PDB file of C-alpha atoms in Angstrom:
ATOM      1  CA  UNK S 224       0.000   0.000   0.000  1.00  0.00           C
ATOM      2  CA  UNK S 225       2.838   2.350   0.894  1.00  0.00           C
ATOM      3  CA  UNK S 226       4.582   1.680  -2.443  1.00  0.00           C
ATOM      4  CA  UNK S 227       1.289   2.199  -4.287  1.00  0.00           C
ATOM      5  CA  UNK S 228       0.870   5.600  -2.632  1.00  0.00           C
ATOM      6  CA  UNK S 229       4.382   6.644  -3.675  1.00  0.00           C
ATOM      7  CA  UNK S 230       3.640   5.508  -7.236  1.00  0.00           C
ATOM      8  CA  UNK S 231       0.415   7.537  -7.363  1.00  0.00           C
ATOM      9  CA  UNK S 232       2.220  10.644  -6.063  1.00  0.00           C
ATOM     10  CA  UNK S 233       4.989  10.165  -8.649  1.00  0.00           C
ATOM     11  CA  UNK S 234       2.466   9.849 -11.503  1.00  0.00           C
ATOM     12  CA  UNK S 235       0.556  12.945 -10.361  1.00  0.00           C
ATOM     13  CA  UNK S 236       3.734  15.029 -10.050  1.00  0.00           C
ATOM     14  CA  UNK S 237       4.934  13.872 -13.454  1.00  0.00           C
ATOM     15  CA  UNK S 238       1.593  14.718 -15.052  1.00  0.00           C
ATOM     16  CA  UNK S 239       1.515  18.161 -13.460  1.00  0.00           C
ATOM     17  CA  UNK S 240       5.060  18.802 -14.660  1.00  0.00           C
ATOM     18  CA  UNK S 241       4.193  17.811 -18.218  1.00  0.00           C
ATOM     19  CA  UNK S 242       0.988  19.845 -18.356  1.00  0.00           C
ATOM     20  CA  UNK S 243       2.776  22.802 -16.758  1.00  0.00           C
ATOM     21  CA  UNK S 244       5.407  22.932 -19.493  1.00  0.00           C
ATOM     22  CA  UNK S 245       4.808  25.337 -22.352  1.00  0.00           C
ATOM     23  CA  UNK S 246       4.749  23.837 -25.808  1.00  0.00           C
ATOM     24  CA  UNK S 247       7.787  24.811 -27.849  1.00  0.00           C
ATOM     25  CA  UNK S 248       7.104  27.084 -30.812  1.00  0.00           C
ATOM     26  CA  UNK S 249       8.023  25.627 -34.206  1.00  0.00           C
ATOM     27  CA  UNK S 250       6.936  26.226 -37.826  1.00  0.00           C
ATOM     28  CA  UNK S 251       4.399  23.444 -37.254  1.00  0.00           C
ATOM     29  CA  UNK S 252       2.988  24.973 -34.084  1.00  0.00           C
ATOM     30  CA  UNK S 253       2.968  28.691 -33.366  1.00  0.00           C
ATOM     31  CA  UNK S 254       0.523  31.562 -32.933  1.00  0.00           C
ATOM     32  CA  UNK S 255       2.507  34.343 -34.622  1.00  0.00           C
ATOM     33  CA  UNK S 256       0.457  36.875 -36.604  1.00  0.00           C
ATOM     34  CA  UNK S 257       2.053  37.281 -40.028  1.00  0.00           C
ATOM     35  CA  UNK S 258      -0.082  40.340 -40.828  1.00  0.00           C
ATOM     36  CA  UNK S 259       2.052  42.298 -38.330  1.00  0.00           C
ATOM     37  CA  UNK S 260       5.110  41.807 -40.548  1.00  0.00           C
ATOM     38  CA  UNK S 261       5.230  44.488 -43.250  1.00  0.00           C
ATOM     39  CA  UNK S 262       7.418  44.993 -46.298  1.00  0.00           C
ATOM     40  CA  UNK S 263       9.676  47.790 -45.119  1.00  0.00           C
ATOM     41  CA  UNK S 264      13.199  49.098 -44.667  1.00  0.00           C
ATOM     42  CA  UNK S 265      14.369  50.443 -41.325  1.00  0.00           C
ATOM     43  CA  UNK S 266      17.659  51.554 -39.779  1.00  0.00           C
ATOM     44  CA  UNK S 267      18.859  51.004 -36.237  1.00  0.00           C
ATOM     45  CA  UNK S 268      21.801  52.818 -34.666  1.00  0.00           C
ATOM     46  CA  UNK S 269      24.243  50.463 -32.952  1.00  0.00           C
ATOM     47  CA  UNK S 270      25.475  51.985 -29.697  1.00  0.00           C
ATOM     48  CA  UNK S 271      27.993  50.872 -27.084  1.00  0.00           C
ATOM     49  CA  UNK S 272      27.158  52.024 -23.567  1.00  0.00           C
ATOM     50  CA  UNK S 273      29.775  52.990 -20.978  1.00  0.00           C
ATOM     51  CA  UNK S 274      28.209  54.123 -17.693  1.00  0.00           C
ATOM     52  CA  UNK S 275      25.645  56.622 -19.034  1.00  0.00           C
ATOM     53  CA  UNK S 276      27.552  57.477 -22.215  1.00  0.00           C
ATOM     54  CA  UNK S 277      26.376  56.107 -25.559  1.00  0.00           C
ATOM     55  CA  UNK S 278      28.878  55.829 -28.414  1.00  0.00           C
ATOM     56  CA  UNK S 279      27.660  54.998 -31.913  1.00  0.00           C
ATOM     57  CA  UNK S 280      29.748  52.205 -33.398  1.00  0.00           C
ATOM     58  CA  UNK S 281      27.647  51.467 -36.470  1.00  0.00           C
ATOM     59  CA  UNK S 282      24.195  50.971 -37.902  1.00  0.00           C
ATOM     60  CA  UNK S 283      22.046  48.077 -39.028  1.00  0.00           C
ATOM     61  CA  UNK S 284      19.813  48.361 -42.108  1.00  0.00           C
ATOM     62  CA  UNK S 285      17.033  45.762 -42.378  1.00  0.00           C
ATOM     63  CA  UNK S 286      14.945  45.191 -45.506  1.00  0.00           C
ATOM     64  CA  UNK S 287      11.837  43.016 -45.346  1.00  0.00           C
ATOM     65  CA  UNK S 288      10.032  41.971 -48.515  1.00  0.00           C
ATOM     66  CA  UNK S 289       6.980  39.735 -48.768  1.00  0.00           C
ATOM     67  CA  UNK S 290       6.627  38.211 -52.223  1.00  0.00           C
ATOM     68  CA  UNK S 291       4.174  35.445 -53.071  1.00  0.00           C
ATOM     69  CA  UNK S 292       4.858  32.629 -50.588  1.00  0.00           C
ATOM     70  CA  UNK S 293       8.263  33.825 -49.408  1.00  0.00           C
ATOM     71  CA  UNK S 294       9.507  36.422 -46.921  1.00  0.00           C
ATOM     72  CA  UNK S 295      12.936  37.917 -47.655  1.00  0.00           C
ATOM     73  CA  UNK S 296      14.967  39.587 -44.908  1.00  0.00           C
ATOM     74  CA  UNK S 297      18.261  41.292 -45.765  1.00  0.00           C
ATOM     75  CA  UNK S 298      20.375  42.823 -43.014  1.00  0.00           C
ATOM     76  CA  UNK S 299      23.398  45.057 -43.645  1.00  0.00           C
ATOM     77  CA  UNK S 300      25.686  45.869 -40.716  1.00  0.00           C
ATOM     78  CA  UNK S 301      27.881  48.915 -41.234  1.00  0.00           C
ATOM     79  CA  UNK S 302      30.581  49.389 -38.592  1.00  0.00           C
ATOM     80  CA  UNK S 303      32.441  52.690 -38.254  1.00  0.00           C
ATOM     81  CA  UNK S 304      35.796  50.971 -37.761  1.00  0.00           C
ATOM     82  CA  UNK S 305      35.404  48.600 -40.711  1.00  0.00           C
ATOM     83  CA  UNK S 306      35.423  49.225 -44.455  1.00  0.00           C
ATOM     84  CA  UNK S 307      33.557  46.000 -45.214  1.00  0.00           C
ATOM     85  CA  UNK S 308      29.883  45.329 -44.539  1.00  0.00           C
ATOM     86  CA  UNK S 309      28.284  42.358 -42.817  1.00  0.00           C
ATOM     87  CA  UNK S 310      25.388  41.148 -44.962  1.00  0.00           C
ATOM     88  CA  UNK S 311      22.847  38.511 -43.932  1.00  0.00           C
ATOM     89  CA  UNK S 312      20.105  37.188 -46.212  1.00  0.00           C
ATOM     90  CA  UNK S 313      17.302  35.042 -44.874  1.00  0.00           C
ATOM     91  CA  UNK S 314      14.260  33.604 -46.631  1.00  0.00           C
ATOM     92  CA  UNK S 315      11.370  31.852 -44.926  1.00  0.00           C
ATOM     93  CA  UNK S 316       8.024  30.499 -46.071  1.00  0.00           C
ATOM     94  CA  UNK S 317       4.959  32.607 -45.375  1.00  0.00           C
ATOM     95  CA  UNK S 318       2.544  31.289 -42.775  1.00  0.00           C
ATOM     96  CA  UNK S 319       4.776  28.697 -41.182  1.00  0.00           C
ATOM     97  CA  UNK S 320       8.007  30.793 -41.286  1.00  0.00           C
ATOM     98  CA  UNK S 321       9.824  27.583 -42.152  1.00  0.00           C
ATOM     99  CA  UNK S 322      13.443  28.430 -43.115  1.00  0.00           C
ATOM    100  CA  UNK S 323      14.408  28.132 -46.767  1.00  0.00           C
ATOM    101  CA  UNK S 324      17.781  29.830 -47.114  1.00  0.00           C
ATOM    102  CA  UNK S 325      20.344  31.744 -45.060  1.00  0.00           C
ATOM    103  CA  UNK S 326      23.551  33.385 -46.253  1.00  0.00           C
ATOM    104  CA  UNK S 327      25.948  35.462 -44.170  1.00  0.00           C
ATOM    105  CA  UNK S 328      29.051  37.280 -45.380  1.00  0.00           C
ATOM    106  CA  UNK S 329      31.558  39.310 -43.363  1.00  0.00           C
ATOM    107  CA  UNK S 330      35.320  39.894 -43.194  1.00  0.00           C
ATOM    108  CA  UNK S 331      35.838  36.906 -40.877  1.00  0.00           C
ATOM    109  CA  UNK S 332      33.743  34.208 -42.557  1.00  0.00           C
ATOM    110  CA  UNK S 333      31.198  33.325 -45.226  1.00  0.00           C
ATOM    111  CA  UNK S 334      28.326  30.922 -44.621  1.00  0.00           C
ATOM    112  CA  UNK S 335      25.517  29.555 -46.769  1.00  0.00           C
ATOM    113  CA  UNK S 336      22.715  27.267 -45.577  1.00  0.00           C
ATOM    114  CA  UNK S 337      19.995  25.716 -47.737  1.00  0.00           C
ATOM    115  CA  UNK S 338      17.138  24.159 -45.790  1.00  0.00           C
ATOM    116  CA  UNK S 339      15.339  21.130 -47.158  1.00  0.00           C
ATOM    117  CA  UNK S 340      15.069  17.562 -45.865  1.00  0.00           C
ATOM    118  CA  UNK S 341      18.733  18.090 -45.014  1.00  0.00           C
ATOM    119  CA  UNK S 342      20.633  21.295 -44.310  1.00  0.00           C
ATOM    120  CA  UNK S 343      23.326  21.784 -46.920  1.00  0.00           C
ATOM    121  CA  UNK S 344      25.866  24.521 -47.431  1.00  0.00           C
ATOM    122  CA  UNK S 345      29.327  25.614 -46.430  1.00  0.00           C
ATOM    123  CA  UNK S 346      31.258  27.610 -43.856  1.00  0.00           C
ATOM    124  CA  UNK S 347      34.425  29.440 -44.964  1.00  0.00           C
ATOM    125  CA  UNK S 348      36.777  30.683 -42.236  1.00  0.00           C
ATOM    126  CA  UNK S 349      38.618  33.534 -43.940  1.00  0.00           C
ATOM    127  CA  UNK S 350      41.376  33.662 -41.315  1.00  0.00           C
ATOM    128  CA  UNK S 351      42.419  30.045 -41.883  1.00  0.00           C
ATOM    129  CA  UNK S 352      41.049  29.683 -45.437  1.00  0.00           C
ATOM    130  CA  UNK S 353      39.397  26.443 -44.279  1.00  0.00           C
ATOM    131  CA  UNK S 354      36.113  25.693 -46.024  1.00  0.00           C
ATOM    132  CA  UNK S 355      33.796  23.249 -44.280  1.00  0.00           C
ATOM    133  CA  UNK S 356      31.021  21.556 -46.230  1.00  0.00           C
ATOM    134  CA  UNK S 357      27.791  21.432 -44.222  1.00  0.00           C
ATOM    135  CA  UNK S 358      25.399  18.478 -44.261  1.00  0.00           C
ATOM    136  CA  UNK S 359      23.152  18.357 -41.216  1.00  0.00           C
ATOM    137  CA  UNK S 360      20.294  16.024 -40.348  1.00  0.00           C
ATOM    138  CA  UNK S 361      17.598  17.258 -37.969  1.00  0.00           C
ATOM    139  CA  UNK S 362      14.820  15.358 -36.260  1.00  0.00           C
ATOM    140  CA  UNK S 363      12.549  18.252 -35.296  1.00  0.00           C
ATOM    141  CA  UNK S 364      11.101  21.417 -36.857  1.00  0.00           C
ATOM    142  CA  UNK S 365      12.766  24.770 -36.188  1.00  0.00           C
ATOM    143  CA  UNK S 366      13.063  28.431 -37.166  1.00  0.00           C
ATOM    144  CA  UNK S 367      16.251  29.961 -38.532  1.00  0.00           C
ATOM    145  CA  UNK S 368      18.180  31.611 -35.690  1.00  0.00           C
ATOM    146  CA  UNK S 369      18.481  34.732 -37.855  1.00  0.00           C
ATOM    147  CA  UNK S 370      14.684  35.024 -38.106  1.00  0.00           C
ATOM    148  CA  UNK S 371      13.551  34.503 -34.529  1.00  0.00           C
ATOM    149  CA  UNK S 372      14.063  38.154 -33.423  1.00  0.00           C
ATOM    150  CA  UNK S 373      11.494  39.084 -36.084  1.00  0.00           C
ATOM    151  CA  UNK S 374       9.217  36.285 -34.897  1.00  0.00           C
ATOM    152  CA  UNK S 375       9.119  37.687 -31.358  1.00  0.00           C
ATOM    153  CA  UNK S 376       7.277  40.847 -32.376  1.00  0.00           C
ATOM    154  CA  UNK S 377       4.610  38.742 -34.123  1.00  0.00           C
ATOM    155  CA  UNK S 378       3.732  36.646 -31.063  1.00  0.00           C
ATOM    156  CA  UNK S 379       0.559  37.143 -28.959  1.00  0.00           C
ATOM    157  CA  UNK S 380       2.421  39.230 -26.395  1.00  0.00           C
ATOM    158  CA  UNK S 381       0.828  39.993 -23.044  1.00  0.00           C
ATOM    159  CA  UNK S 382       1.964  40.533 -19.464  1.00  0.00           C
ATOM    160  CA  UNK S 383       3.988  37.552 -18.192  1.00  0.00           C
ATOM    161  CA  UNK S 384       4.024  35.913 -21.645  1.00  0.00           C
ATOM    162  CA  UNK S 385       6.834  33.373 -21.993  1.00  0.00           C
ATOM    163  CA  UNK S 386       7.732  30.753 -24.571  1.00  0.00           C
ATOM    164  CA  UNK S 387      10.424  28.430 -25.849  1.00  0.00           C
ATOM    165  CA  UNK S 388      11.336  28.763 -29.538  1.00  0.00           C
ATOM    166  CA  UNK S 389      12.995  25.972 -31.521  1.00  0.00           C
ATOM    167  CA  UNK S 390      15.829  27.427 -33.640  1.00  0.00           C
ATOM    168  CA  UNK S 391      18.693  26.134 -35.767  1.00  0.00           C
ATOM    169  CA  UNK S 392      22.110  27.769 -35.562  1.00  0.00           C
ATOM    170  CA  UNK S 393      25.411  26.889 -37.182  1.00  0.00           C
ATOM    171  CA  UNK S 394      28.579  28.091 -35.465  1.00  0.00           C
ATOM    172  CA  UNK S 395      31.514  25.660 -35.410  1.00  0.00           C
ATOM    173  CA  UNK S 396      33.078  27.672 -32.561  1.00  0.00           C
ATOM    174  CA  UNK S 397      30.099  27.129 -30.235  1.00  0.00           C
ATOM    175  CA  UNK S 398      26.999  25.093 -31.055  1.00  0.00           C
ATOM    176  CA  UNK S 399      25.587  23.503 -34.153  1.00  0.00           C
ATOM    177  CA  UNK S 400      22.082  22.149 -34.509  1.00  0.00           C
ATOM    178  CA  UNK S 401      18.585  22.615 -33.141  1.00  0.00           C
ATOM    179  CA  UNK S 402      18.656  24.606 -29.924  1.00  0.00           C
ATOM    180  CA  UNK S 403      16.255  26.951 -28.141  1.00  0.00           C
ATOM    181  CA  UNK S 404      15.568  30.620 -27.576  1.00  0.00           C
ATOM    182  CA  UNK S 405      13.559  31.450 -24.466  1.00  0.00           C
ATOM    183  CA  UNK S 406      11.170  34.346 -23.961  1.00  0.00           C
ATOM    184  CA  UNK S 407      11.697  34.701 -20.224  1.00  0.00           C
ATOM    185  CA  UNK S 408       9.411  37.584 -19.348  1.00  0.00           C
ATOM    186  CA  UNK S 409       7.075  40.075 -21.005  1.00  0.00           C
ATOM    187  CA  UNK S 410       5.477  43.169 -19.567  1.00  0.00           C
ATOM    188  CA  UNK S 411       3.712  46.252 -20.835  1.00  0.00           C
ATOM    189  CA  UNK S 412       5.513  49.491 -20.048  1.00  0.00           C
ATOM    190  CA  UNK S 413       6.396  52.826 -21.698  1.00  0.00           C
ATOM    191  CA  UNK S 414       9.512  53.917 -23.568  1.00  0.00           C
ATOM    192  CA  UNK S 415      10.698  57.486 -24.005  1.00  0.00           C
ATOM    193  CA  UNK S 416      11.365  57.443 -27.735  1.00  0.00           C
ATOM    194  CA  UNK S 417      12.095  60.625 -29.690  1.00  0.00           C
ATOM    195  CA  UNK S 418      10.806  62.701 -26.736  1.00  0.00           C
ATOM    196  CA  UNK S 419       7.503  60.805 -26.779  1.00  0.00           C
ATOM    197  CA  UNK S 420       6.266  58.255 -24.271  1.00  0.00           C
ATOM    198  CA  UNK S 421       5.205  55.183 -26.250  1.00  0.00           C
ATOM    199  CA  UNK S 422       3.445  52.078 -24.852  1.00  0.00           C
ATOM    200  CA  UNK S 423       5.667  49.074 -25.537  1.00  0.00           C
ATOM    201  CA  UNK S 424       6.036  45.402 -24.814  1.00  0.00           C
ATOM    202  CA  UNK S 425       9.298  44.835 -22.972  1.00  0.00           C
ATOM    203  CA  UNK S 426      10.379  41.303 -23.868  1.00  0.00           C
ATOM    204  CA  UNK S 427      13.394  39.588 -22.275  1.00  0.00           C
ATOM    205  CA  UNK S 428      14.986  36.765 -24.267  1.00  0.00           C
ATOM    206  CA  UNK S 429      18.004  34.480 -23.944  1.00  0.00           C
ATOM    207  CA  UNK S 430      19.160  31.656 -26.195  1.00  0.00           C
ATOM    208  CA  UNK S 431      21.437  28.627 -26.276  1.00  0.00           C
ATOM    209  CA  UNK S 432      23.695  30.355 -28.816  1.00  0.00           C
ATOM    210  CA  UNK S 433      25.295  32.223 -25.904  1.00  0.00           C
ATOM    211  CA  UNK S 434      24.545  29.501 -23.342  1.00  0.00           C
ATOM    212  CA  UNK S 435      21.858  31.915 -22.092  1.00  0.00           C
ATOM    213  CA  UNK S 436      24.563  34.279 -20.818  1.00  0.00           C
ATOM    214  CA  UNK S 437      23.432  37.189 -23.005  1.00  0.00           C
ATOM    215  CA  UNK S 438      20.181  38.974 -22.126  1.00  0.00           C
ATOM    216  CA  UNK S 439      18.361  40.478 -25.108  1.00  0.00           C
ATOM    217  CA  UNK S 440      15.616  42.953 -24.213  1.00  0.00           C
ATOM    218  CA  UNK S 441      13.274  44.029 -26.997  1.00  0.00           C
ATOM    219  CA  UNK S 442      11.047  47.120 -26.774  1.00  0.00           C
ATOM    220  CA  UNK S 443       8.167  46.626 -29.220  1.00  0.00           C
ATOM    221  CA  UNK S 444       5.507  49.247 -29.992  1.00  0.00           C
ATOM    222  CA  UNK S 445       2.208  47.759 -28.773  1.00  0.00           C
ATOM    223  CA  UNK S 446       0.248  49.368 -31.606  1.00  0.00           C
ATOM    224  CA  UNK S 447       2.468  48.956 -34.680  1.00  0.00           C
ATOM    225  CA  UNK S 448       4.673  46.094 -33.402  1.00  0.00           C
ATOM    226  CA  UNK S 449       7.732  47.972 -34.637  1.00  0.00           C
ATOM    227  CA  UNK S 450      10.959  47.208 -32.818  1.00  0.00           C
ATOM    228  CA  UNK S 451      11.959  50.537 -31.273  1.00  0.00           C
ATOM    229  CA  UNK S 452      14.956  49.404 -29.240  1.00  0.00           C
ATOM    230  CA  UNK S 453      16.995  46.290 -28.520  1.00  0.00           C
ATOM    231  CA  UNK S 454      19.284  46.126 -25.473  1.00  0.00           C
ATOM    232  CA  UNK S 455      22.059  43.520 -25.282  1.00  0.00           C
ATOM    233  CA  UNK S 456      23.585  42.812 -21.858  1.00  0.00           C
ATOM    234  CA  UNK S 457      26.613  40.535 -21.639  1.00  0.00           C
ATOM    235  CA  UNK S 458      29.398  40.118 -19.101  1.00  0.00           C
ATOM    236  CA  UNK S 459      28.679  43.427 -17.393  1.00  0.00           C
ATOM    237  CA  UNK S 460      28.721  45.274 -20.724  1.00  0.00           C
ATOM    238  CA  UNK S 461      25.850  46.760 -22.686  1.00  0.00           C
ATOM    239  CA  UNK S 462      24.983  47.558 -26.287  1.00  0.00           C
ATOM    240  CA  UNK S 463      21.831  49.162 -27.680  1.00  0.00           C
ATOM    241  CA  UNK S 464      20.171  49.004 -31.080  1.00  0.00           C
ATOM    242  CA  UNK S 465      17.806  51.977 -31.410  1.00  0.00           C
ATOM    243  CA  UNK S 466      15.456  52.706 -34.308  1.00  0.00           C
ATOM    244  CA  UNK S 467      16.617  55.731 -36.290  1.00  0.00           C
ATOM    245  CA  UNK S 468      13.739  57.910 -37.445  1.00  0.00           C
TER     246      UNK S 468
END
C-alpha cells in the first residue's frame, strides 16, 4: 500500500510537470500573426554604452520583402571601424516561417545554408582559409536563428508571456544544430522614444547560442509592433540598437 501511494504521487507530479510545461514554438505549431510583418526598410543605430555614455559604433539596415509565398529579410551591418559590410540574407516560407535559405558574409567568414530535408551549405573561415562543407540532419522542426528576433514581435504578447522557440544555428566555434531561444518575461511598459512616451512590450529573451549568458531585451511598440529598441547585456557590458527615425 505504501509503495502504491508513492507511485500515485509520482504519476501525479509527473503529469503536473508535463501539463505545466509550455509547448515549444516551431513552424508546425505557433501563434505568430504574419499580418504584423510588413514589407519595409528600417535603420537602427548600434550603440555601445559605458556608464551613461552612448557611443555609436555602427548601424544596421534591415529590408523586409513579402513576395508570393516567401519572406525575404536582408540585413546590412555597417561598422564605423570597418570598411567592409556584414550582410545577412534570410528567406522563410509565409505562414509557417519555415526556413528556406540563409547566407551570411563578413570579413571573418562566409556561410551559406539551404534548408530542405537536409541542411546543406558551407562555412568558410577567412582567417584560416578552411572551407567546411555542411550536411546536417535534424529530427525536429525549427526556425532559422536569424529570423527569430522578427518572430518575437509577431507573437501574442501579453503581461507575463513566456515561450520556448525551436531554432537552428550553425557556429563551429560554439553550437551547431537545433537549440532553443527562451522568452523569459514580457510586460507592458512605456519607452521614451524621440521625446515621446510610447506604450511598448518589454520582452526579455536568452538563447542557447550564448549559453543563455546574453540577455536580449526588446522594446516593441504595442500598436504597430515595430521594434523601437533592442538592449544587449553581456558580461557586465551593454549595447543598444535603437530605431533611427
